[in-house]
CSV table of C-alpha atoms in Angstrom, one decimal:
chain,number,residue,atom,x,y,z
A,1,GLN,CA,-38.5,-181.9,58.0
A,2,VAL,CA,-40.4,-182.8,54.9
A,3,GLN,CA,-41.0,-186.3,53.6
A,4,LEU,CA,-42.4,-187.5,50.3
A,5,VAL,CA,-43.9,-190.9,50.0
A,6,GLU,CA,-44.6,-192.4,46.5
A,7,SER,CA,-46.9,-195.3,45.8
A,8,GLY,CA,-48.5,-196.9,42.8
A,9,GLY,CA,-45.6,-198.4,41.0
A,10,GLY,CA,-45.6,-202.0,39.8
A,11,LEU,CA,-45.4,-204.4,36.9
A,12,VAL,CA,-47.7,-203.8,33.9
A,13,GLN,CA,-47.8,-205.0,30.3
A,14,ALA,CA,-47.0,-202.6,27.5
A,15,GLY,CA,-50.1,-200.6,26.6
A,16,GLY,CA,-51.4,-200.7,30.2
A,17,SER,CA,-51.8,-197.9,32.7
A,18,LEU,CA,-50.6,-197.0,36.2
A,19,ARG,CA,-51.2,-194.1,38.5
A,20,LEU,CA,-48.5,-192.9,40.8
A,21,SER,CA,-49.1,-190.8,43.8
A,22,CYS,CA,-46.8,-188.8,46.1
A,23,ALA,CA,-47.9,-187.3,49.4
A,24,ALA,CA,-45.9,-184.7,51.1
A,25,SER,CA,-45.9,-184.4,54.9
A,26,GLY,CA,-44.0,-182.6,57.6
A,27,THR,CA,-43.3,-178.9,58.1
A,28,ILE,CA,-44.8,-177.2,55.1
A,29,PHE,CA,-45.7,-173.6,54.7
A,30,SER,CA,-46.4,-174.0,51.0
A,31,ILE,CA,-45.5,-176.1,48.0
A,32,ASN,CA,-44.4,-174.2,45.0
A,33,ALA,CA,-44.0,-177.1,42.6
A,34,MET,CA,-44.2,-180.8,42.5
A,35,GLY,CA,-42.9,-183.1,39.8
A,36,TRP,CA,-41.9,-186.6,38.7
A,37,TYR,CA,-38.5,-187.7,37.6
A,38,ARG,CA,-37.3,-191.1,36.5
A,39,GLN,CA,-34.1,-193.0,36.2
A,40,ALA,CA,-33.4,-196.2,34.4
A,41,PRO,CA,-30.3,-198.3,35.1
A,42,GLY,CA,-27.2,-196.8,33.6
A,43,LYS,CA,-29.0,-193.6,32.6
A,44,GLN,CA,-29.3,-190.1,34.0
A,45,ARG,CA,-32.3,-189.0,36.0
A,46,GLU,CA,-34.7,-187.1,33.8
A,47,LEU,CA,-37.7,-184.9,34.3
A,48,VAL,CA,-41.0,-186.5,33.4
A,49,ALA,CA,-43.5,-183.9,34.4
A,50,ILE,CA,-43.9,-181.0,36.7
A,51,ILE,CA,-46.8,-178.9,38.0
A,52,ILE,CA,-46.5,-175.6,39.6
A,53,SER,CA,-48.7,-173.3,41.7
A,54,GLY,CA,-51.5,-172.1,39.5
A,55,GLY,CA,-51.8,-175.5,37.7
A,56,SER,CA,-49.4,-175.0,34.8
A,57,THR,CA,-47.6,-178.2,33.7
A,58,ASN,CA,-44.7,-179.3,31.6
A,59,TYR,CA,-43.9,-182.7,30.2
A,60,ALA,CA,-41.0,-184.5,28.7
A,61,ASP,CA,-41.5,-185.0,25.0
A,62,SER,CA,-41.3,-188.8,25.4
A,63,VAL,CA,-44.4,-188.9,27.6
A,64,LYS,CA,-46.5,-186.0,26.3
A,65,GLY,CA,-49.9,-187.1,25.3
A,66,ARG,CA,-49.6,-190.3,27.4
A,67,PHE,CA,-49.0,-189.1,30.9
A,68,THR,CA,-50.9,-186.5,33.0
A,69,ILE,CA,-49.7,-184.8,36.1
A,70,SER,CA,-52.2,-183.4,38.6
A,71,ARG,CA,-52.4,-182.3,42.2
A,72,ASP,CA,-54.6,-182.2,45.2
A,73,ASN,CA,-53.5,-179.2,47.2
A,74,ALA,CA,-55.7,-180.1,50.2
A,75,LYS,CA,-53.7,-183.3,50.6
A,76,ASN,CA,-50.3,-182.0,49.4
A,77,THR,CA,-50.4,-184.8,46.9
A,78,VAL,CA,-49.3,-185.1,43.3
A,79,TYR,CA,-50.4,-187.8,40.9
A,80,LEU,CA,-49.0,-189.1,37.6
A,81,GLN,CA,-51.5,-190.9,35.4
A,82,MET,CA,-49.5,-193.1,33.0
A,83,ASN,CA,-51.3,-194.5,30.0
A,84,SER,CA,-50.2,-196.4,26.9
A,85,LEU,CA,-47.1,-197.5,28.8
A,86,LYS,CA,-44.1,-198.6,26.8
A,87,THR,CA,-41.1,-200.8,27.8
A,88,GLU,CA,-38.9,-197.7,27.6
A,89,ASP,CA,-40.9,-196.2,30.5
A,90,THR,CA,-39.4,-198.8,32.8
A,91,ALA,CA,-37.5,-196.9,35.5
A,92,VAL,CA,-37.5,-195.9,39.1
A,93,TYR,CA,-39.8,-192.9,39.4
A,94,TYR,CA,-39.0,-190.2,42.0
A,95,CYS,CA,-41.3,-187.5,43.3
A,96,ASN,CA,-39.8,-184.1,43.8
A,97,ALA,CA,-41.3,-181.1,45.6
A,98,VAL,CA,-40.1,-177.5,46.0
A,99,VAL,CA,-41.2,-176.7,49.5
A,100,GLN,CA,-41.2,-173.5,51.5
A,101,ILE,CA,-40.8,-174.4,55.1
A,102,THR,CA,-41.5,-171.0,56.6
A,103,SER,CA,-42.6,-167.7,55.2
A,104,TRP,CA,-39.1,-166.1,55.7
A,105,VAL,CA,-36.9,-168.9,54.3
A,106,ASN,CA,-36.4,-169.7,50.6
A,107,SER,CA,-37.8,-173.0,49.4
A,108,ARG,CA,-35.9,-176.2,49.2
A,109,ASN,CA,-36.0,-179.4,47.1
A,110,PHE,CA,-37.1,-182.7,48.6
A,111,TRP,CA,-37.1,-186.1,47.1
A,112,GLY,CA,-39.1,-189.2,47.6
A,113,GLN,CA,-37.6,-192.7,47.9
A,114,GLY,CA,-38.6,-193.8,44.5
A,115,THR,CA,-41.1,-196.3,43.2
A,116,GLN,CA,-40.3,-199.0,40.6
A,117,VAL,CA,-42.3,-199.1,37.4
A,118,THR,CA,-41.7,-202.0,35.1
A,119,VAL,CA,-43.3,-202.4,31.8
A,120,SER,CA,-43.1,-205.8,30.1
A,121,SER,CA,-43.5,-206.6,26.5
């Protein structure tokens, strides 16, 4: 199986920065894409950023210009650099990976356990 472990969440003041990381481990043939989602209490989970094979990225409009997603393929790890944090960024952040387990089976989605990010005013 595949496991995603997030780290780097915490409590910061508005205007501060955090860097989240997510390491994938287990049976992995290849990782087609990795991304970050977030969910605040009472709200739907939303896409924050995604990076695919080849390095192309997409960002939610609300974080564009403030957040940067990157990856380390050798470590099967994705990062989310979060700058100029706002109180509205407060949420549980989840890592997602589209993983191909073997060369003959279609890829599957896996989720991390989530890490809390709290931005205070």
